[in-house]
Short mmCIF file of N, CA and C in Angstrom, two decimals:
data_model
loop_
_atom_site.label_atom_id
_atom_site.label_comp_id
_atom_site.label_asym_id
_atom_site.label_seq_id
_atom_site.Cartn_x
_atom_site.Cartn_y
_atom_site.Cartn_z
N UNK G 1191 110.09 175.09 141.33
CA UNK G 1191 109.77 174.37 141.03
C UNK G 1191 108.57 174.18 140.20
N UNK G 1192 107.96 173.84 138.85
CA UNK G 1192 107.03 174.56 137.92
C UNK G 1192 106.12 173.58 137.69
N UNK G 1193 106.47 172.08 138.14
CA UNK G 1193 105.41 170.99 138.50
C UNK G 1193 104.39 170.84 138.91
N UNK G 1194 103.58 169.87 139.22
CA UNK G 1194 102.95 169.52 140.38
C UNK G 1194 102.90 168.29 141.43
N UNK G 1195 102.25 168.60 142.35
CA UNK G 1195 103.18 167.73 143.47
C UNK G 1195 101.55 167.21 143.41
N UNK G 1196 102.24 165.49 143.09
CA UNK G 1196 101.41 164.80 142.80
C UNK G 1196 102.07 163.75 143.06
N UNK G 1197 101.73 162.08 143.42
CA UNK G 1197 102.08 160.79 143.67
C UNK G 1197 103.32 160.27 143.13
N UNK G 1198 103.07 160.91 141.80
CA UNK G 1198 103.64 160.47 140.90
C UNK G 1198 104.87 160.90 140.71
N UNK G 1199 104.35 162.49 141.18
CA UNK G 1199 105.96 163.22 141.85
C UNK G 1199 107.20 162.59 142.77
N UNK G 1200 106.40 162.16 143.68
CA UNK G 1200 106.75 160.88 145.09
C UNK G 1200 107.65 160.19 144.09
N UNK G 1201 106.84 159.25 143.34
CA UNK G 1201 107.34 158.22 142.41
C UNK G 1201 108.51 158.64 141.80
N UNK G 1202 109.00 159.84 141.00
CA UNK G 1202 110.05 160.25 140.47
C UNK G 1202 111.20 160.65 141.95
N UNK G 1203 110.98 161.08 142.72
CA UNK G 1203 112.03 161.25 143.43
C UNK G 1203 112.29 160.00 144.59
N UNK G 1204 111.06 158.72 144.32
CA UNK G 1204 112.16 157.78 145.23
C UNK G 1204 112.66 156.82 144.51
N UNK G 1205 112.37 157.17 142.94
CA UNK G 1205 113.41 156.85 142.02
C UNK G 1205 115.29 157.32 142.14
N UNK G 1206 115.21 158.55 142.23
CA UNK G 1206 116.59 159.50 142.23
C UNK G 1206 116.48 159.04 143.51
N UNK G 1207 116.01 158.64 145.36
CA UNK G 1207 116.70 159.03 145.99
C UNK G 1207 117.21 156.95 145.92
N UNK G 1208 116.90 156.28 145.18
CA UNK G 1208 116.91 154.77 145.03
C UNK G 1208 118.44 154.97 144.62
N UNK G 1209 118.31 155.97 143.22
CA UNK G 1209 119.84 156.27 142.38
C UNK G 1209 120.79 156.40 143.34
N UNK G 1210 120.53 157.50 144.34
CA UNK G 1210 121.27 158.15 145.21
C UNK G 1210 122.21 156.94 146.22
N UNK G 1211 121.14 156.25 146.63
CA UNK G 1211 121.54 155.55 147.77
C UNK G 1211 122.29 154.06 147.14
N UNK G 1212 122.14 153.78 146.14
CA UNK G 1212 123.12 152.60 145.83
C UNK G 1212 124.49 152.78 145.08
N UNK G 1213 124.24 154.35 144.53
CA UNK G 1213 125.59 155.14 144.11
C UNK G 1213 126.54 155.59 144.89
N UNK G 1214 125.61 155.96 145.91
CA UNK G 1214 126.94 156.51 147.10
C UNK G 1214 127.04 157.57 146.85
N UNK G 1215 126.22 158.46 146.08
CA UNK G 1215 126.51 160.03 145.17
C UNK G 1215 125.34 161.12 145.48
N UNK G 1216 125.45 162.30 145.00
CA UNK G 1216 124.31 163.45 144.86
C UNK G 1216 123.71 162.86 143.90
N UNK G 1217 122.55 163.81 143.44
CA UNK G 1217 122.38 163.85 141.79
C UNK G 1217 123.31 163.75 141.12
N UNK G 1218 123.89 165.34 141.83
CA UNK G 1218 124.95 166.22 140.38
C UNK G 1218 126.10 166.18 141.11
N UNK G 1219 126.89 166.34 140.52
CA UNK G 1219 128.02 166.53 140.74
C UNK G 1219 129.35 166.91 140.03
N UNK G 1220 129.67 168.24 140.10
CA UNK G 1220 130.10 169.43 139.21
C UNK G 1220 131.61 168.91 138.79
N UNK G 1221 132.39 168.09 139.70
CA UNK G 1221 133.42 167.82 140.15
C UNK G 1221 134.02 166.91 139.32
N UNK G 1222 132.86 165.97 138.73
CA UNK G 1222 132.42 164.63 137.54
C UNK G 1222 133.28 164.80 136.56
N UNK G 1223 133.11 164.06 135.59
CA UNK G 1223 133.06 164.77 134.13
C UNK G 1223 132.70 164.49 133.58
N UNK G 1224 131.79 165.30 132.50
CA UNK G 1224 130.71 165.25 131.73
C UNK G 1224 129.79 164.26 131.80
N UNK G 1225 130.28 162.31 131.51
CA UNK G 1225 128.94 161.88 131.48
C UNK G 1225 128.63 161.33 132.88
N UNK G 1226 129.82 161.83 133.85
CA UNK G 1226 129.17 161.24 135.24
C UNK G 1226 128.63 162.28 135.97
N UNK G 1227 128.45 163.76 135.40
CA UNK G 1227 128.14 164.85 136.34
C UNK G 1227 126.76 164.42 136.83
N UNK G 1228 125.45 164.12 136.07
CA UNK G 1228 124.30 163.62 136.41
C UNK G 1228 123.92 162.20 136.52
N UNK G 1229 124.02 162.27 137.62
CA UNK G 1229 123.35 160.43 138.42
C UNK G 1229 122.36 159.81 137.15
N UNK G 1230 121.27 160.73 137.66
CA UNK G 1230 119.85 160.04 136.30
C UNK G 1230 120.83 159.52 134.73
N UNK G 1231 121.56 160.64 134.38
CA UNK G 1231 121.78 160.57 132.35
C UNK G 1231 122.68 159.56 132.70
N UNK G 1232 123.53 159.30 134.02
CA UNK G 1232 124.71 158.59 133.56
C UNK G 1232 124.75 156.79 133.74
N UNK G 1233 123.43 156.86 134.76
CA UNK G 1233 122.51 155.83 135.21
C UNK G 1233 121.92 155.58 133.75
N UNK G 1234 121.24 155.91 133.24
CA UNK G 1234 120.70 155.72 131.51
C UNK G 1234 121.60 155.47 130.60
N UNK G 1235 123.25 155.52 130.57
CA UNK G 1235 124.00 155.72 129.82
C UNK G 1235 124.54 153.97 130.14
N UNK G 1236 124.94 154.12 131.57
CA UNK G 1236 125.18 152.50 132.00
C UNK G 1236 123.96 151.47 131.35
N UNK G 1237 122.89 151.81 131.63
CA UNK G 1237 121.91 150.21 131.56
C UNK G 1237 122.03 150.54 129.88
N UNK G 1238 121.89 151.49 128.93
CA UNK G 1238 122.14 151.48 127.65
C UNK G 1238 122.95 150.35 126.89
N UNK G 1239 124.45 150.29 127.93
CA UNK G 1239 125.69 149.51 128.16
C UNK G 1239 125.73 148.55 128.22
N UNK G 1240 124.18 148.58 128.92
CA UNK G 1240 124.34 147.37 129.60
C UNK G 1240 125.66 146.57 130.64
N UNK G 1241 125.90 147.49 131.44
CA UNK G 1241 127.11 147.98 132.29
C UNK G 1241 126.70 148.86 133.57
N UNK G 1242 125.45 148.75 134.03
CA UNK G 1242 124.97 149.49 135.30
C UNK G 1242 125.36 148.86 136.33
N UNK G 1243 125.65 148.55 136.56
CA UNK G 1243 126.63 147.64 138.02
C UNK G 1243 127.96 148.67 137.96
N UNK G 1244 128.55 149.05 137.12
CA UNK G 1244 129.65 150.16 136.88
C UNK G 1244 128.42 151.69 138.21
N UNK G 1245 127.64 151.29 138.17
CA UNK G 1245 127.08 152.28 138.89
C UNK G 1245 127.22 152.46 140.58
N UNK G 1246 127.52 151.14 141.46
CA UNK G 1246 127.72 150.96 142.39
C UNK G 1246 128.37 151.79 143.07
N UNK G 1247 127.65 151.87 144.42
CA UNK G 1247 129.23 153.17 145.30
C UNK G 1247 129.91 152.46 145.31
N UNK G 1248 131.41 152.72 145.27
CA UNK G 1248 132.70 152.10 145.25
C UNK G 1248 132.91 151.91 146.91
N UNK G 1249 132.27 152.32 147.81
CA UNK G 1249 132.35 151.80 149.18
C UNK G 1249 131.75 150.35 149.45
N UNK G 1250 130.77 149.78 148.57
CA UNK G 1250 130.54 148.79 148.52
C UNK G 1250 131.62 147.34 147.97
N UNK G 1251 131.17 146.35 148.64
CA UNK G 1251 132.15 145.09 148.73
C UNK G 1251 131.97 144.45 147.77
N UNK G 1252 132.74 144.16 146.85
CA UNK G 1252 132.83 143.24 145.40
C UNK G 1252 132.01 142.15 145.37
N UNK G 1253 131.40 141.52 147.05
CA UNK G 1253 130.47 140.24 146.70
C UNK G 1253 128.62 140.81 147.10
N UNK G 1254 128.74 141.95 146.94
CA UNK G 1254 126.87 142.48 146.78
C UNK G 1254 126.68 141.82 145.68
N UNK G 1255 124.94 141.57 145.88
CA UNK G 1255 123.92 141.22 144.58
C UNK G 1255 123.56 141.86 144.10
N UNK G 1256 124.32 141.37 142.92
CA UNK G 1256 124.49 142.42 141.49
C UNK G 1256 123.20 142.13 141.17
N UNK G 1257 122.21 141.33 141.24
CA UNK G 1257 121.02 140.95 140.75
C UNK G 1257 120.09 141.74 141.32
N UNK G 1258 120.21 141.79 142.85
CA UNK G 1258 119.61 142.73 143.59
C UNK G 1258 119.95 144.59 143.07
N UNK G 1259 121.21 144.27 143.27
CA UNK G 1259 121.18 145.88 142.66
C UNK G 1259 120.36 146.49 141.28
N UNK G 1260 121.07 145.65 139.91
CA UNK G 1260 119.65 145.57 138.68
C UNK G 1260 118.42 145.68 139.08
N UNK G 1261 117.70 144.90 140.32
CA UNK G 1261 116.61 145.43 140.72
C UNK G 1261 116.32 146.45 140.74
N UNK G 1262 116.95 147.51 141.77
CA UNK G 1262 116.40 148.36 142.18
C UNK G 1262 116.91 149.56 140.74
N UNK G 1263 117.90 149.88 140.43
CA UNK G 1263 118.89 150.64 139.42
C UNK G 1263 117.17 150.38 138.71
N UNK G 1264 117.00 148.93 137.69
CA UNK G 1264 115.43 149.43 136.79
C UNK G 1264 114.31 149.81 137.78
N UNK G 1265 114.13 149.29 138.12
CA UNK G 1265 113.16 149.96 139.31
C UNK G 1265 113.07 151.58 139.38
N UNK G 1266 114.19 152.06 139.45
CA UNK G 1266 114.40 153.59 139.79
C UNK G 1266 114.55 154.47 138.52
N UNK G 1267 115.11 153.48 137.29
CA UNK G 1267 114.76 154.41 135.82
C UNK G 1267 112.96 154.17 135.63
N UNK G 1268 112.41 152.77 136.51
CA UNK G 1268 111.42 153.50 135.84
C UNK G 1268 110.20 154.19 136.31
N UNK G 1269 110.62 154.52 137.60
CA UNK G 1269 110.29 155.54 138.19
C UNK G 1269 110.50 156.76 137.98
N UNK G 1270 111.43 157.15 137.31
CA UNK G 1270 112.15 158.40 136.56
C UNK G 1270 111.79 158.45 135.29
N UNK G 1271 110.60 157.93 135.04
CA UNK G 1271 110.07 158.21 133.21
C UNK G 1271 110.05 159.71 133.16
N UNK G 1272 109.89 160.37 131.42
CA UNK G 1272 109.33 161.59 131.87
C UNK G 1272 108.21 161.50 131.98
N UNK G 1273 107.16 161.50 131.35
CA UNK G 1273 105.52 161.28 131.45
C UNK G 1273 105.73 160.90 132.86
N UNK G 1274 104.07 161.68 133.78
CA UNK G 1274 104.04 160.92 135.01
C UNK G 1274 103.02 159.91 134.79
N UNK G 1275 102.61 159.90 133.58
CA UNK G 1275 101.46 158.46 133.38
C UNK G 1275 102.09 157.18 132.93
N UNK G 1276 103.47 157.62 132.56
CA UNK G 1276 104.60 156.41 132.85
C UNK G 1276 105.15 155.73 133.32
N UNK G 1277 105.36 156.78 134.90
CA UNK G 1277 105.53 156.15 135.92
C UNK G 1277 105.30 155.05 136.74
N UNK G 1278 105.48 154.08 137.74
CA UNK G 1278 105.18 152.80 138.21
C UNK G 1278 103.95 153.45 139.29
N UNK G 1279 103.19 152.71 139.56
CA UNK G 1279 102.60 153.29 140.87
C UNK G 1279 103.59 152.46 142.08
N UNK G 1280 103.37 152.92 143.42
CA UNK G 1280 103.89 152.95 144.73
C UNK G 1280 104.16 151.84 145.00
N UNK G 1281 102.65 151.07 144.80
CA UNK G 1281 102.20 149.66 144.52
C UNK G 1281 102.99 148.56 144.25
N UNK G 1282 103.12 149.33 142.61
CA UNK G 1282 104.10 148.31 141.79
C UNK G 1282 105.35 148.51 142.46
N UNK G 1283 105.91 149.89 142.89
CA UNK G 1283 107.47 149.54 143.20
C UNK G 1283 107.39 148.51 144.37
N UNK G 1284 106.65 148.55 145.48
CA UNK G 1284 107.16 147.66 146.48
C UNK G 1284 106.98 146.27 146.00
N UNK G 1285 105.89 145.97 144.97
CA UNK G 1285 105.90 144.57 144.83
C UNK G 1285 107.31 144.27 143.63
N UNK G 1286 107.81 144.69 143.09
CA UNK G 1286 109.02 144.84 142.58
C UNK G 1286 110.38 144.64 143.51
N UNK G 1287 110.20 145.26 144.36
CA UNK G 1287 111.31 145.22 145.40
C UNK G 1287 111.21 144.33 145.73
N UNK G 1288 110.27 143.48 146.62
CA UNK G 1288 110.17 142.30 147.06
C UNK G 1288 109.52 141.10 146.48
N UNK G 1289 110.44 141.29 145.15
CA UNK G 1289 110.35 140.26 144.31
C UNK G 1289 109.62 139.22 143.71
N UNK G 1290 107.82 140.25 144.02
CA UNK G 1290 106.59 139.61 143.83
C UNK G 1290 106.41 139.66 142.61
N UNK G 1291 106.92 140.80 142.04
CA UNK G 1291 106.25 141.19 140.67
C UNK G 1291 107.62 141.20 139.70
N UNK G 1292 107.95 140.69 138.21
CA UNK G 1292 109.13 140.48 137.86
C UNK G 1292 109.14 142.71 137.88
N UNK G 1293 110.28 142.81 137.81
CA UNK G 1293 110.67 144.13 137.27
C UNK G 1293 110.53 144.89 135.76
N UNK G 1294 109.58 145.45 135.16
CA UNK G 1294 109.26 145.84 133.84
C UNK G 1294 110.63 146.03 133.25
N UNK G 1295 110.18 145.89 131.74
CA UNK G 1295 111.87 146.04 130.51
C UNK G 1295 111.77 147.93 130.77
N UNK G 1296 112.75 148.46 130.97
CA UNK G 1296 112.68 149.55 131.07
C UNK G 1296 113.43 150.27 129.29
N UNK G 1297 112.24 150.91 128.55
CA UNK G 1297 112.26 151.06 126.97
C UNK G 1297 112.87 152.43 126.88
N UNK G 1298 112.30 153.61 127.71
CA UNK G 1298 112.41 154.78 127.64
C UNK G 1298 113.39 155.16 128.60
N UNK G 1299 114.05 156.84 127.94
CA UNK G 1299 115.50 157.14 128.55
C UNK G 1299 114.25 157.92 129.71
N UNK G 1300 114.45 158.21 131.18
CA UNK G 1300 114.42 159.15 131.92
C UNK G 1300 113.95 160.20 131.52
N UNK G 1301 113.28 161.13 132.60
CA UNK G 1301 113.29 162.68 131.78
C UNK G 1301 114.09 163.10 133.23
N UNK G 1302 114.59 164.59 132.15
CA UNK G 1302 115.43 165.65 132.62
C UNK G 1302 115.10 167.02 131.64
N UNK G 1303 115.40 167.78 132.73
CA UNK G 1303 115.11 168.92 131.56
C UNK G 1303 115.94 169.31 130.33
N UNK G 1304 116.98 168.89 130.39
CA UNK G 1304 117.73 169.02 129.38
C UNK G 1304 117.49 168.57 128.39
N UNK G 1305 116.40 167.51 128.42
CA UNK G 1305 115.82 166.31 127.57
C UNK G 1305 114.99 167.28 126.51
N UNK G 1306 114.22 168.13 127.29
CA UNK G 1306 113.07 168.24 125.92
C UNK G 1306 113.23 169.65 126.23
N UNK G 1307 112.20 170.44 125.02
CA UNK G 1307 111.59 171.84 125.23
C UNK G 1307 110.87 172.20 126.19
N UNK G 1308 111.25 172.41 126.86
CA UNK G 1308 110.54 172.44 128.74
C UNK G 1308 109.87 174.40 127.79
N UNK G 1309 108.58 174.59 127.76
CA UNK G 1309 108.23 175.78 127.65
C UNK G 1309 107.13 176.15 128.64
N UNK G 1310 106.87 176.95 129.82
CA UNK G 1310 105.79 177.26 130.43
C UNK G 1310 105.58 178.19 130.41
N UNK G 1311 104.55 177.98 129.40
CA UNK G 1311 103.76 179.53 128.97
C UNK G 1311 102.19 179.35 129.71
N UNK G 1312 101.82 177.91 130.25
CA UNK G 1312 100.84 177.46 130.58
C UNK G 1312 101.09 176.72 131.98
N UNK G 1313 100.27 176.73 133.49
CA UNK G 1313 100.32 176.31 134.33
C UNK G 1313 99.83 174.77 134.13
N UNK G 1314 98.85 174.47 133.34
CA UNK G 1314 98.13 173.14 133.34
C UNK G 1314 97.94 172.22 132.11
N UNK G 1315 99.18 172.79 131.14
CA UNK G 1315 99.22 172.26 129.89
C UNK G 1315 100.04 171.05 130.30
N UNK G 1316 99.97 169.77 130.01
CA UNK G 1316 100.44 168.53 130.15
C UNK G 1316 101.19 167.94 128.58
N UNK G 1317 102.30 167.76 128.62
CA UNK G 1317 103.16 167.56 127.54
C UNK G 1317 102.64 166.21 127.05
N UNK G 1318 101.20 166.52 126.01
CA UNK G 1318 100.97 164.85 125.19
C UNK G 1318 101.92 164.50 124.41
N UNK G 1319 101.87 162.90 124.84
CA UNK G 1319 102.97 161.93 123.23
C UNK G 1319 104.61 162.21 124.18
N UNK G 1320 104.67 163.04 125.19
CA UNK G 1320 106.12 162.52 125.90
C UNK G 1320 105.99 160.85 126.42
N UNK G 1321 104.75 160.51 126.61
CA UNK G 1321 105.02 159.27 126.72
C UNK G 1321 105.41 158.23 126.09
N UNK G 1322 105.22 158.53 124.68
CA UNK G 1322 105.70 157.39 124.00
C UNK G 1322 107.15 157.82 123.55
N UNK G 1323 107.92 159.18 123.22
CA UNK G 1323 108.96 159.52 122.68
C UNK G 1323 109.96 159.03 122.54
N UNK G 1324 110.36 158.39 121.87
CA UNK G 1324 111.92 157.69 121.90
C UNK G 1324 111.15 156.36 122.78
N UNK G 1325 110.02 155.89 122.57
CA UNK G 1325 109.97 154.32 122.46
C UNK G 1325 108.83 153.51 122.52
N UNK G 1326 109.29 152.50 122.43
CA UNK G 1326 108.71 151.07 121.87
C UNK G 1326 107.74 151.00 122.05
N UNK G 1327 107.54 151.34 123.02
CA UNK G 1327 106.07 150.58 123.77
C UNK G 1327 104.91 152.13 124.55
N UNK G 1328 103.93 151.71 124.34
CA UNK G 1328 102.66 152.58 124.85
C UNK G 1328 102.66 152.42 126.21
N UNK G 1329 102.95 152.98 127.50
CA UNK G 1329 102.44 152.62 129.02
C UNK G 1329 101.32 152.85 129.02
N UNK G 1330 100.73 154.15 128.78
CA UNK G 1330 99.75 154.64 128.70
C UNK G 1330 99.16 155.36 127.40
N UNK G 1331 98.26 155.31 127.16
CA UNK G 1331 97.57 155.79 125.95
C UNK G 1331 96.23 157.01 126.49
N UNK G 1332 96.35 158.07 126.64
CA UNK G 1332 95.35 159.53 127.21
C UNK G 1332 95.11 160.26 125.90
N UNK G 1333 93.53 160.37 125.45
CA UNK G 1333 93.03 161.19 124.82
C UNK G 1333 92.20 162.43 125.53
N UNK G 1334 92.97 162.73 126.72
CA UNK G 1334 92.62 164.05 127.50
C UNK G 1334 93.38 165.20 126.94
N UNK G 1335 92.46 166.10 126.88
CA UNK G 1335 93.14 167.59 126.11
C UNK G 1335 93.29 168.55 127.61
N UNK G 1336 94.57 169.49 127.13
CA UNK G 1336 95.28 170.42 128.28
C UNK G 1336 94.10 171.47 128.05
N UNK G 1337 93.91 172.33 129.69
CA UNK G 1337 92.87 173.40 129.26
C UNK G 1337 94.30 174.40 129.51
N UNK G 1338 94.01 175.54 128.82
CA UNK G 1338 95.09 176.39 128.84
C UNK G 1338 94.88 177.63 129.71
N UNK G 1339 95.63 178.17 130.52
CA UNK G 1339 95.35 179.48 131.42
C UNK G 1339 97.00 180.10 130.90
N UNK G 1340 96.94 181.52 131.16
CA UNK G 1340 97.88 182.02 131.35
C UNK G 1340 99.32 181.80 132.54
N UNK G 1341 100.05 181.66 132.64
CA UNK G 1341 101.05 182.32 134.10
C UNK G 1341 101.40 183.80 133.94
N UNK G 1342 100.55 184.25 134.88
CA UNK G 1342 100.86 185.04 136.11
C UNK G 1342 102.25 184.96 136.91
N UNK G 1343 103.56 185.36 136.82
CA UNK G 1343 104.60 185.24 137.85
C UNK G 1343 104.55 186.38 138.82
N UNK G 1344 103.61 187.16 138.95
CA UNK G 1344 102.99 187.59 140.35
C UNK G 1344 101.90 187.11 141.03
N UNK G 1345 101.03 186.00 140.67
CA UNK G 1345 100.42 185.12 141.50
C UNK G 1345 100.57 184.05 141.90
N UNK G 1346 101.12 183.34 142.45
CA UNK G 1346 102.00 182.29 143.00
C UNK G 1346 101.10 181.36 142.77
N UNK G 1347 100.92 179.94 142.02
CA UNK G 1347 99.78 178.93 141.97
C UNK G 1347 99.39 178.50 143.23
N UNK G 1348 100.11 178.05 143.78
CA UNK G 1348 100.05 177.22 145.37
C UNK G 1348 98.62 177.98 146.05
N UNK G 1349 98.45 179.17 146.17
CA UNK G 1349 97.26 179.85 147.42
C UNK G 1349 96.72 179.65 146.93
N UNK G 1350 96.10 180.08 144.97
CA UNK G 1350 94.99 179.82 144.36
C UNK G 1350 94.62 178.24 144.46
N UNK G 1351 95.51 177.29 144.45
CA UNK G 1351 94.87 175.69 144.65
C UNK G 1351 94.52 175.77 145.54
N UNK G 1352 95.19 175.85 146.95
CA UNK G 1352 94.59 176.08 148.55
C UNK G 1352 93.67 176.78 148.79
N UNK G 1353 93.71 177.85 148.40
CA UNK G 1353 92.96 178.86 149.24
C UNK G 1353 93.74 179.59 149.24
N UNK G 1354 92.89 181.00 149.73
CA UNK G 1354 93.85 181.75 150.18
C UNK G 1354 94.48 181.73 151.78
N UNK G 1355 93.46 181.13 152.59
CA UNK G 1355 93.58 181.08 153.93
C UNK G 1355 93.62 179.77 154.53
N UNK G 1356 93.53 178.91 154.05
CA UNK G 1356 93.67 177.27 153.93
C UNK G 1356 94.71 176.83 154.49
#
């Protein structure tokens, strides 16, 4: 993994876990045909077609609450946005799951490695502009700039961040 371990990484993981639970399948399954192979991609395609209920675990009885199902999948898609800055805070996820807050409309496709031109020539570069790529709505606007530092594969990042003996 080349990303940073942050609260927003946990939010992404929560979104993936939610999709795995409601669909009853793993994040990827090479035994499935093309569009169904990757769970997140398949969920997005079904969302775009307004047929997200097809994602439901086939072991569920047909009388499950489809509105609750759609709520969970919508939240999962919001948790898996490409830009960490566009992902929900977990407090907002809890409020949406409990029904205290309406689920926001998902306007941009979630992130997965095949979508972007990932170039890891720098440890701390954040791909600005990804928050709005393919989106009609800007969830976060930042003017922060990234600091550049070359990657040296022989020197792992984590020990430098944590300290050698900590």
